[in-house]
Coordinates of C-alpha atoms (C1' of nucleotides) in Angstrom, one line a residue:
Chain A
X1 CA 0.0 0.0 0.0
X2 CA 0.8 3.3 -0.7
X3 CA 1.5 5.9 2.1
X4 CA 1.6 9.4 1.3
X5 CA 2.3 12.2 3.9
X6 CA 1.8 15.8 3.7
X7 CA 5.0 17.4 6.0
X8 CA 3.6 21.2 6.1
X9 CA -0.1 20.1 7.5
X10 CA -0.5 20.6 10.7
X11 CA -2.4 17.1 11.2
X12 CA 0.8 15.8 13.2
X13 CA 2.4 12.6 10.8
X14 CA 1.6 10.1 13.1
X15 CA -2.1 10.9 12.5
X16 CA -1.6 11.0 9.1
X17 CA 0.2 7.8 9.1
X18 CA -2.7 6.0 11.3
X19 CA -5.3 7.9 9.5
X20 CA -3.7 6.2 6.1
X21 CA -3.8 2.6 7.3
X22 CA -7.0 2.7 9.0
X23 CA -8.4 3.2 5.6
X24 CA -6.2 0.8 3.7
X25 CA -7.5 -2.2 6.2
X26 CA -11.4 -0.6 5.1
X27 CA -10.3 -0.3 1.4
X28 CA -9.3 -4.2 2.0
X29 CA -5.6 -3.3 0.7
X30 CA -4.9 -4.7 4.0
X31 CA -6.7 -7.5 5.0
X32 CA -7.1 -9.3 8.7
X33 CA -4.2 -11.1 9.7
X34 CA -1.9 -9.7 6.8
X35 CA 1.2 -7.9 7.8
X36 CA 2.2 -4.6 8.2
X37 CA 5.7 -3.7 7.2
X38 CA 8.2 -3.3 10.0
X39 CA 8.7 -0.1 12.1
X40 CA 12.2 0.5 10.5
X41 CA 10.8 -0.8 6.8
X42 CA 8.0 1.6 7.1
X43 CA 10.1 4.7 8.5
X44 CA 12.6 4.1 6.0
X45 CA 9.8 3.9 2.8
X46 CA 7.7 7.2 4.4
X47 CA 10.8 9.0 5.0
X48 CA 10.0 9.6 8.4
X49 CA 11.6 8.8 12.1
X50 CA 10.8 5.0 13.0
X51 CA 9.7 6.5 16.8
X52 CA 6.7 8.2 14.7
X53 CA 5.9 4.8 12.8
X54 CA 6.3 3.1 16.5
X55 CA 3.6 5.8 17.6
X56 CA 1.3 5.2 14.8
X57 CA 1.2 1.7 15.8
X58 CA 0.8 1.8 19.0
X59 CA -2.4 3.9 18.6
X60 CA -3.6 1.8 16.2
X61 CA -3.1 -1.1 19.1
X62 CA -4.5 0.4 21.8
X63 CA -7.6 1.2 18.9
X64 CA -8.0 -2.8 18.4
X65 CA -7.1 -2.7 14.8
X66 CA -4.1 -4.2 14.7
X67 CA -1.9 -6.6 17.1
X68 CA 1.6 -6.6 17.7
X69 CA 3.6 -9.5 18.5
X70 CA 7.1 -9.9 19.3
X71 CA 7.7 -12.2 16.6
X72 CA 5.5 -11.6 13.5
X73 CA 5.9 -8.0 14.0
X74 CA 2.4 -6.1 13.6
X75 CA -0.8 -7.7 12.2
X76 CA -4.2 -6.5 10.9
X77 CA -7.0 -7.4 13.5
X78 CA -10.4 -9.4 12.6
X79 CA -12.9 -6.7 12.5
X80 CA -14.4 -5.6 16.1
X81 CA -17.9 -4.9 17.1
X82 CA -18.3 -0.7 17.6
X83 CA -17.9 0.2 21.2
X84 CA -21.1 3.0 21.6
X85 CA -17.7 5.3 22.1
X86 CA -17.3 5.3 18.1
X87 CA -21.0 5.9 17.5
X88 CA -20.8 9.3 19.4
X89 CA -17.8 10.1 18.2
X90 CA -19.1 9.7 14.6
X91 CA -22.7 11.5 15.5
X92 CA -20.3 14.1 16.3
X93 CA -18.1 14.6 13.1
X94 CA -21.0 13.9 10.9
X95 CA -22.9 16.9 12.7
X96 CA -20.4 19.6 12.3
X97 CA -19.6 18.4 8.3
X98 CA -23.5 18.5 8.2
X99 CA -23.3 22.0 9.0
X100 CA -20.5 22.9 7.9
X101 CA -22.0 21.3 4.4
X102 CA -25.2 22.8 4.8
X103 CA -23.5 26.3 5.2
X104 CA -21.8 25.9 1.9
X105 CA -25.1 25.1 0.1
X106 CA -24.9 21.6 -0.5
X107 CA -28.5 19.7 -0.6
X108 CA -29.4 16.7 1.9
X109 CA -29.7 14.6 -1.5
X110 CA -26.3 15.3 -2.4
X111 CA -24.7 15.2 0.9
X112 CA -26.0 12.0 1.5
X113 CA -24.7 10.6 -2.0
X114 CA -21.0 11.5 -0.8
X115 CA -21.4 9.7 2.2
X116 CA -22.7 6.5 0.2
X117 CA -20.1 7.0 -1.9
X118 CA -17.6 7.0 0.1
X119 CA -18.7 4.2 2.0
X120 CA -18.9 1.9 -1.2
X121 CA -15.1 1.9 -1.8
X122 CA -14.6 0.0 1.5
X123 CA -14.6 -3.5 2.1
X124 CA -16.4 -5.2 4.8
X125 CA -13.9 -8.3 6.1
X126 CA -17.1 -10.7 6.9
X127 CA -17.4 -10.9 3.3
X128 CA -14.3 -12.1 2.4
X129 CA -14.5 -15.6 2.5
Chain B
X1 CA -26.6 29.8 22.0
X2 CA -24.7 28.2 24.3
X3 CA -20.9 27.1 24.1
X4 CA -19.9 24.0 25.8
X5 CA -15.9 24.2 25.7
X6 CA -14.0 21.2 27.2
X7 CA -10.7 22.4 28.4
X8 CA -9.2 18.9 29.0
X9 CA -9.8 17.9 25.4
X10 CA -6.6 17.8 23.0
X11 CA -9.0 19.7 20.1
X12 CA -7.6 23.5 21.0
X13 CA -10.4 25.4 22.3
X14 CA -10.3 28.5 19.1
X15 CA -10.9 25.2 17.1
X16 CA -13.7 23.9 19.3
X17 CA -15.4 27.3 19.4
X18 CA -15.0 27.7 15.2
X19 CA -16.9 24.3 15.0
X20 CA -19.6 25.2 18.0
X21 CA -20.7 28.2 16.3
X22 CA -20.7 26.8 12.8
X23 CA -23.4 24.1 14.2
X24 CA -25.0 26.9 15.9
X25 CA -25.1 28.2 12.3
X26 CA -26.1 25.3 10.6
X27 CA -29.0 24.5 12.9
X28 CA -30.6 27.7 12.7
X29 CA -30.0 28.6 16.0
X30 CA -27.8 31.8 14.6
X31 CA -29.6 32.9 11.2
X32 CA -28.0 35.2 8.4
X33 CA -27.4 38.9 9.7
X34 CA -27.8 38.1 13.1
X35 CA -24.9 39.4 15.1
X36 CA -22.8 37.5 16.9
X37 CA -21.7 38.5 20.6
X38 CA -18.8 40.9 20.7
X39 CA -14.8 39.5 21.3
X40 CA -15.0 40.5 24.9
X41 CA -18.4 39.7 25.7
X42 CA -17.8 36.0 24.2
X43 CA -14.7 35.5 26.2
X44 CA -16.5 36.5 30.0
X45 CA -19.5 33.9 29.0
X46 CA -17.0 31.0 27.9
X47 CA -14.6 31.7 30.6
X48 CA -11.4 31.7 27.8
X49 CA -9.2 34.4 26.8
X50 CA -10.4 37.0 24.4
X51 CA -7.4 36.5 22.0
X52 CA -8.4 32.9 21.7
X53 CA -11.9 34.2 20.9
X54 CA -10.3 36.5 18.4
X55 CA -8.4 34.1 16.8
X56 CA -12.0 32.0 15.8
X57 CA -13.7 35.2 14.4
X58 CA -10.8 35.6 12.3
X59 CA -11.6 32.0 11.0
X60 CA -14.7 32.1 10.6
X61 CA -14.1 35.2 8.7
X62 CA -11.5 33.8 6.8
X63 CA -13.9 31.2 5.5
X64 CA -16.7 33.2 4.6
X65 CA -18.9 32.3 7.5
X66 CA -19.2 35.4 9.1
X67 CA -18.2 39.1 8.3
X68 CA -16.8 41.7 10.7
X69 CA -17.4 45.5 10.8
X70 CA -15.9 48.0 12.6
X71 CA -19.3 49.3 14.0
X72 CA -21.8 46.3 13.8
X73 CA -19.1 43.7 15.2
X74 CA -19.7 40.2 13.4
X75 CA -22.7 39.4 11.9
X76 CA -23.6 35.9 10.2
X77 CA -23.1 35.5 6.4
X78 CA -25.8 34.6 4.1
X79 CA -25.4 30.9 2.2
X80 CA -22.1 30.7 0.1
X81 CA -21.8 28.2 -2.8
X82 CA -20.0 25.6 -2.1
X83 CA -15.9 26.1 -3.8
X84 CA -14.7 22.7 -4.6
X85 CA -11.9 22.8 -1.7
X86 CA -14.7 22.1 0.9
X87 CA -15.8 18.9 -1.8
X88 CA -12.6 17.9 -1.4
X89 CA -12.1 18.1 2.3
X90 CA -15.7 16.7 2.9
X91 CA -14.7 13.4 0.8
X92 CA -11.4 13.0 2.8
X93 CA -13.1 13.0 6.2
X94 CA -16.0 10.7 4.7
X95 CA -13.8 8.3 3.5
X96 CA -11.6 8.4 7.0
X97 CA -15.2 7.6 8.9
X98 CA -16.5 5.3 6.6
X99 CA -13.6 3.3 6.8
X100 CA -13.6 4.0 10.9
X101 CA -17.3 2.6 10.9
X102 CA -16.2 -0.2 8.9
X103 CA -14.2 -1.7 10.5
X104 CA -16.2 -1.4 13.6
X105 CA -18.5 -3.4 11.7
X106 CA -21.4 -0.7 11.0
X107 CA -23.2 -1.7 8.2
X108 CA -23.9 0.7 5.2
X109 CA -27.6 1.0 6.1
X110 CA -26.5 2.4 9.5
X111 CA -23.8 4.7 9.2
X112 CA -26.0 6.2 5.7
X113 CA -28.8 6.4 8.3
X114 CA -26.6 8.0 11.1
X115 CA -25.4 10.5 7.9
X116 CA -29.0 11.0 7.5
X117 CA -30.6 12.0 11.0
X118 CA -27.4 14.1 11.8
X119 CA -28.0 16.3 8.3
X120 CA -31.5 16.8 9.4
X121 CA -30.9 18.9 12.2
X122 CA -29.6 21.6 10.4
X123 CA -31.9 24.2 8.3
X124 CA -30.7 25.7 5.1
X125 CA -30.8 29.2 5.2
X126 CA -32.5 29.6 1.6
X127 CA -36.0 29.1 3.2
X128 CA -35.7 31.8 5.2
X129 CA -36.6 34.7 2.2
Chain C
X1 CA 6.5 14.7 46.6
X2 CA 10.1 13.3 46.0
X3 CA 10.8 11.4 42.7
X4 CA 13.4 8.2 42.7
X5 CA 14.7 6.6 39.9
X6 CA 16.7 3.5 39.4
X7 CA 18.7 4.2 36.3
X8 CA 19.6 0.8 36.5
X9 CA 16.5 -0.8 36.4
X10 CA 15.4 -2.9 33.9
X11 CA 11.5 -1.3 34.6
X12 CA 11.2 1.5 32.1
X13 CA 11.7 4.9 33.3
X14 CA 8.7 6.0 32.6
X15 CA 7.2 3.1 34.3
X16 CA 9.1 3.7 37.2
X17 CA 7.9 7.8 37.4
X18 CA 4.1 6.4 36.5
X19 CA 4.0 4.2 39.5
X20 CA 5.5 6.5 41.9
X21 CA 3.0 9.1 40.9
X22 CA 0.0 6.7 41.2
X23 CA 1.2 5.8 44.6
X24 CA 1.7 9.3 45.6
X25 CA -1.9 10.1 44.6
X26 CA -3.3 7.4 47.1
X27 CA -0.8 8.4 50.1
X28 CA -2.9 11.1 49.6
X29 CA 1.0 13.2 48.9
X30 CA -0.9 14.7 45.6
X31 CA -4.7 15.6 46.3
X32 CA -7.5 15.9 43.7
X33 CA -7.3 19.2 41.8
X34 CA -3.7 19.5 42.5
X35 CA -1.0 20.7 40.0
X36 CA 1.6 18.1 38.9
X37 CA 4.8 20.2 38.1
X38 CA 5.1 21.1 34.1
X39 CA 6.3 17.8 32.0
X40 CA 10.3 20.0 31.5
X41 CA 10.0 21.1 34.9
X42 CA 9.7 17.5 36.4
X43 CA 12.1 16.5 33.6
X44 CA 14.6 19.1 35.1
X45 CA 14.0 17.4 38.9
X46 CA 14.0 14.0 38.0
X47 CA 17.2 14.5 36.0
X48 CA 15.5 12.8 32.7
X49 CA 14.1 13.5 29.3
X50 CA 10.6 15.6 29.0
X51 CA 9.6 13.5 26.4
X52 CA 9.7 10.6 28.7
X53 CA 7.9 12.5 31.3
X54 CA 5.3 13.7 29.0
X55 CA 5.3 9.8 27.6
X56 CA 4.4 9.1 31.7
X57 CA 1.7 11.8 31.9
X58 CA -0.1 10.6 28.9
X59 CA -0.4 7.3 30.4
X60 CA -1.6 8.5 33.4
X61 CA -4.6 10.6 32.1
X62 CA -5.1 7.2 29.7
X63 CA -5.6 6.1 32.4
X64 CA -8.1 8.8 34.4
X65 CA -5.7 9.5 36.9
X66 CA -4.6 13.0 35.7
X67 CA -6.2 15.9 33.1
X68 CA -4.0 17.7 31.3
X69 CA -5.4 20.8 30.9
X70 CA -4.0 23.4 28.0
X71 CA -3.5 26.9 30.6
X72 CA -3.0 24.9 33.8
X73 CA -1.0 21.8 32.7
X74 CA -1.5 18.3 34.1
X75 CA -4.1 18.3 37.4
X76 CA -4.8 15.0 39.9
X77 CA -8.6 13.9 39.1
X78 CA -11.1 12.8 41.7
X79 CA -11.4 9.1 42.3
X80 CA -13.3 7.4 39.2
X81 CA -15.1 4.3 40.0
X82 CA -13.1 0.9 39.3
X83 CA -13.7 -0.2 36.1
X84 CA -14.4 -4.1 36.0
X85 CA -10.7 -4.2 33.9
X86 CA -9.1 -3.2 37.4
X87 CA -10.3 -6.2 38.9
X88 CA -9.2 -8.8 36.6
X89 CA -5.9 -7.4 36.6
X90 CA -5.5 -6.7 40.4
X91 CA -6.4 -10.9 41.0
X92 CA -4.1 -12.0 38.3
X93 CA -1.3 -9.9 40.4
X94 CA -2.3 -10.9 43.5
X95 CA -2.3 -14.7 42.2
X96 CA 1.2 -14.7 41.3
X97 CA 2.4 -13.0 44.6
X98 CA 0.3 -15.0 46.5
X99 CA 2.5 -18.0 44.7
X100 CA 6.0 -16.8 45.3
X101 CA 5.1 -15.9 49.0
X102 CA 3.9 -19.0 49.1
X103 CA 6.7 -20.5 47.9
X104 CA 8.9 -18.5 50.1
X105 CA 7.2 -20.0 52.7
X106 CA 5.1 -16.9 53.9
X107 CA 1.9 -18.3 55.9
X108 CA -1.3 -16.5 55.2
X109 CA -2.0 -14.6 58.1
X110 CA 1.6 -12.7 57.4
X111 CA 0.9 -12.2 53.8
X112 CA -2.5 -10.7 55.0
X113 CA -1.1 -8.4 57.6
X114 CA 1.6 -7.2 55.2
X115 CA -1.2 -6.4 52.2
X116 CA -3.3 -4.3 54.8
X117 CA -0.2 -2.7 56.0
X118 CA 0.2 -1.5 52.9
X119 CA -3.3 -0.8 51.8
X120 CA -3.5 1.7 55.4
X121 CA -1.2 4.2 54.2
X122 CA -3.6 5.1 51.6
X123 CA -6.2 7.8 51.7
X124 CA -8.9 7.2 49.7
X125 CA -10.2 10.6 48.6
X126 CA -14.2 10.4 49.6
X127 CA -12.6 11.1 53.1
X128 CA -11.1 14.2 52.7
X129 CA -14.3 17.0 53.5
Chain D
X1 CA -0.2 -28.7 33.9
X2 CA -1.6 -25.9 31.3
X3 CA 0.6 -23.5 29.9
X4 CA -1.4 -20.5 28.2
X5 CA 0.8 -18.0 26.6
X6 CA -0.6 -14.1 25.0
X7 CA 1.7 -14.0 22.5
X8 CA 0.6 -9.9 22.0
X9 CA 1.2 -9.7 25.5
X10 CA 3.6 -7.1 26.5
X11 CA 4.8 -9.1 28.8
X12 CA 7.8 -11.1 27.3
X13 CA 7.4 -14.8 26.9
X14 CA 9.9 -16.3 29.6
X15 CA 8.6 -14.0 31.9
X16 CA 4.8 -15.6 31.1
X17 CA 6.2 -18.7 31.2
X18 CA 8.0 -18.3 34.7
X19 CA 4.8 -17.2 36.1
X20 CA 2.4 -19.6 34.8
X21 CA 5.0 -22.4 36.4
X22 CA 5.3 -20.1 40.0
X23 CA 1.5 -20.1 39.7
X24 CA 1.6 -24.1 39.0
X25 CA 3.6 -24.9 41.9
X26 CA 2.0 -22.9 44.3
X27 CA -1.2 -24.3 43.6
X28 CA 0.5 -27.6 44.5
X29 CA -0.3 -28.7 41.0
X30 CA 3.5 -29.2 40.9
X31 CA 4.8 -30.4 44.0
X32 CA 8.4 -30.7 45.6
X33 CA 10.3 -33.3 43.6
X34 CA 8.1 -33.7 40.2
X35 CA 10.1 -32.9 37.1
X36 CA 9.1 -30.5 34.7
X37 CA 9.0 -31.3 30.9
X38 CA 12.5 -31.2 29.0
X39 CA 13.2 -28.2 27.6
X40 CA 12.5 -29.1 24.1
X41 CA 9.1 -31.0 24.9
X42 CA 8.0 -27.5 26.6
X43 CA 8.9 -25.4 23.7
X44 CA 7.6 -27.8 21.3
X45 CA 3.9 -27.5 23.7
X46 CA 3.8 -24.0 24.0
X47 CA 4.8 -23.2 20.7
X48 CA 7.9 -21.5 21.2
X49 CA 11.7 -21.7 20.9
X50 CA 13.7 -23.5 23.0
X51 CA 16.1 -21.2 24.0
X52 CA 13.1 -19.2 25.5
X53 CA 12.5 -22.2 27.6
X54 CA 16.1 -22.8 28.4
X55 CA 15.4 -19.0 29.7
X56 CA 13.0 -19.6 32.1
X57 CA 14.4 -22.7 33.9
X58 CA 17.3 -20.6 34.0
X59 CA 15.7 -17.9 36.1
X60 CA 13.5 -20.1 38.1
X61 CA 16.6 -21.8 38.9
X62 CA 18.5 -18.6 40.0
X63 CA 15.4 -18.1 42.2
X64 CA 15.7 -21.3 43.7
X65 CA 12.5 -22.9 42.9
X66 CA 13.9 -25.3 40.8
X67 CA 17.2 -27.4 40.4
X68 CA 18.3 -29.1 36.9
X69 CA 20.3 -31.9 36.7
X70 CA 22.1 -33.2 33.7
X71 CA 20.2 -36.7 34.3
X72 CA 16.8 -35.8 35.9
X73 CA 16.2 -33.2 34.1
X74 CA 14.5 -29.6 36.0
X75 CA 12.8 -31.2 39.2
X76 CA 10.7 -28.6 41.6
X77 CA 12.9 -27.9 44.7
X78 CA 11.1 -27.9 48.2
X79 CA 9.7 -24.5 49.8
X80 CA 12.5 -22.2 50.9
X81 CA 12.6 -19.9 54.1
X82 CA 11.6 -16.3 52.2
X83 CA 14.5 -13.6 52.1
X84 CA 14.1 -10.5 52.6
X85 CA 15.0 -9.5 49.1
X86 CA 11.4 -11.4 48.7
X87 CA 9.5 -9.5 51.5
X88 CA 10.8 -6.0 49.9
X89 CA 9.6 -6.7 46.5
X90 CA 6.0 -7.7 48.3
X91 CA 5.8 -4.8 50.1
X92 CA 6.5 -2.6 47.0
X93 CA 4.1 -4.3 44.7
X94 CA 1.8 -4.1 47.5
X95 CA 2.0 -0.8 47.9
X96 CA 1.3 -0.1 44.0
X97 CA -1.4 -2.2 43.8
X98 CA -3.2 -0.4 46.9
X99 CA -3.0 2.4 45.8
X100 CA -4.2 2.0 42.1
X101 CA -6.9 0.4 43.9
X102 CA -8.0 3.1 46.0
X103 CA -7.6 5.4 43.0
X104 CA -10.0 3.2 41.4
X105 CA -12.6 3.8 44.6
X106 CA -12.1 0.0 46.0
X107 CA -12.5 -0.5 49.9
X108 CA -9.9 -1.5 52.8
X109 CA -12.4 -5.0 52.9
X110 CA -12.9 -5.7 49.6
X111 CA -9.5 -5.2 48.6
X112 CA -8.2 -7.7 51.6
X113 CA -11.0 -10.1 50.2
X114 CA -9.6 -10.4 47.4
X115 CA -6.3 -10.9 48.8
X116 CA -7.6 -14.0 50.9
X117 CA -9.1 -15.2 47.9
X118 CA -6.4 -15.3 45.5
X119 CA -4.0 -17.0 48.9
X120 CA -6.3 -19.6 49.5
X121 CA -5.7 -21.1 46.3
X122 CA -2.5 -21.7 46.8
X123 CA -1.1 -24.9 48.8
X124 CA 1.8 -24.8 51.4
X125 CA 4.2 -27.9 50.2
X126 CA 5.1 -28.4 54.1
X127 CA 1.7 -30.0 54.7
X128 CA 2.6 -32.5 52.6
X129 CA 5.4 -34.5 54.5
Chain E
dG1 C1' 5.0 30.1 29.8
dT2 C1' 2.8 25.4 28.5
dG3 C1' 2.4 20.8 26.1
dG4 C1' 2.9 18.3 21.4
dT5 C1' 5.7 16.7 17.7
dC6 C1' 9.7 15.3 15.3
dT7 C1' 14.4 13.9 14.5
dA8 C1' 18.8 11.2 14.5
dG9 C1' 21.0 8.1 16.6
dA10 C1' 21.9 5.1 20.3
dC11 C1' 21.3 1.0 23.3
dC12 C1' 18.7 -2.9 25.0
dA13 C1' 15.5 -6.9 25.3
dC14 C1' 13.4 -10.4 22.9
dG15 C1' 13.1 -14.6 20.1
Chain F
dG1 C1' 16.0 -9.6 12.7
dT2 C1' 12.2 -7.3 15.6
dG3 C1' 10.1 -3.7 18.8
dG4 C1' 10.9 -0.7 23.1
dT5 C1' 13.3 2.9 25.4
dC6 C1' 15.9 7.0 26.0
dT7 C1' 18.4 11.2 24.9
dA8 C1' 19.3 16.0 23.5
dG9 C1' 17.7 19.4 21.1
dA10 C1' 14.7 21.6 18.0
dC11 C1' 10.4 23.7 16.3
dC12 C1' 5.6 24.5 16.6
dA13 C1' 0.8 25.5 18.4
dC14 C1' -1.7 27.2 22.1
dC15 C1' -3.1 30.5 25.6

DNA sequence: GTGGTCTAGACCACG
DNA sequence: GTGGTCTAGACCACC
């Protein structure tokens, strides 16, 4: 998978980074159990520090989406049921791009074809098999 | 309207008050050429420091939400059409959350829904006239 | 409160300055709403790195202990309820201990006194009015 | 006896293993004199390498809970009078664990109940003569 | 002033 | 080989 980083945003890299892999695993680049390049291999192909890679990972640990094991290095998870944390937190990004959407202009009809949109270029992992 | 500012939260609070009042915005609650309250006046009801408050009229200025004037102070704007930056930004955060939902194992049907419900609490300001 | 380190150890450093924290919070050393000195200041005192200070504070509000407030830098919280997590952990401890005392040949009603020894120079919080 | 291993544990894997086999001899489930399997027949169980075996017996040997001999293999030694080196590293853990647990709200009783609890399971080896 | 991020390079523990 | 830790020093954003 590809990564590419924007170094003059100021969305720190290691939220870029996580942000990046969270949807190549729903994009189905990456699938469960499939793994991630090394903290050094990945530092070295981003051109960044591998203490920001081992940062990316270890939110993406402590998120559930991926596992890290001494040996294999880090894995992609089997999908997990939502926690009700992520359902606020996504009531409350979807409000504010709501407004901030309706404040441009943009029509409920087409708003909500973005979202499907978007949502149609992921891959759910149940179907996989 | 009422500001809710969490001061523990790692979103900076200029940024949290930018998005509070474009909801308030969105929602109706502040309608095209109302004013808002005055730097000073905003910073004694939040409790925050008037430069920080300064800092999110400038935004919101900067992005055509709201317009200052010497005399008036800031008053809402009317509906802008949407430029194709916001397009663009809307898709990237869609595609983030859709993957996000995903891989918490929402289903299309739900997170489309959630999209739904949340756009319907805002009121376009072109049924105002 | 007094910070000691064991350069030496093989317990992370920023393990070391997380435990001494949490166990100055229940000696009651640090109270609820209390400042913790600034991440370079403790740095400076403790004779290490900020970043691995800030590394210990972030674990610490991870874990409820502390808020790290923007103005007013990182504060003690009041007690939080134990989460069921705790619990599991705290018997899978306690179960191992239990073993080597046992194997050391430590009879129950010593291993007993010694854990409410320990327990009584706490100072739960709810007490404090 | 069971071995169980997390292999995305954070704990390392000779530590795990040293515990799970403290755990097991404690709970009299290996007593004074049984052998343990051979080094390779435990790696090959668990899963693991054999020089992460060869590890543990090493430590548990330095720690005088076991004794290998070039015939017999690693037999369980007898119960040893505790040193104080033991009793320190008791009261420190101790003193960790109460006071994460009265951060977390728990009660002088409850927290000595589970004390008893987790003791009770374990079985003194003199008893058995 | 504060905390947050990033780097380059080092060393160690693990398997 | 892998990840984990730590350092020293830099720069930035926030308030």
């Amino acid at each position: 998978m590809i990564i590419s980083l924007d170094m003059s945003s100021d969305t720190p890299i290691y939220v870029q980074l996580r942000n990046q892999i969270v949807k190549g695993i729903g994009k189905g680049e990456l699938k469960a159990g499939e793994s991630l390049p090394s903290v050094r291999q990945m530092a070295q192909d981003a051109g960044i520090n591998s203490m920001t890679v081992n940062k990316t990972y270890q939110i993406l640990k402590a998120e559930g989406f991926i596992e890290i094991d001494r040996r294999k290095g880090a894995t992609v998870c089997p999908v997990r049921q939502g926690e009700g944390a992520f359902r606020e937190k996504l009531e409350a990004e979807l409000e504010l791009l709501s407004a901030e959407a309706c404040l441009k202009g943009m029509h409920k009809d087409e708003f909500l074809r973005i979202c499907e949109e978007m949502f149609k270029t992921m891959h759910p992992a149940e179907s996989e098999g």
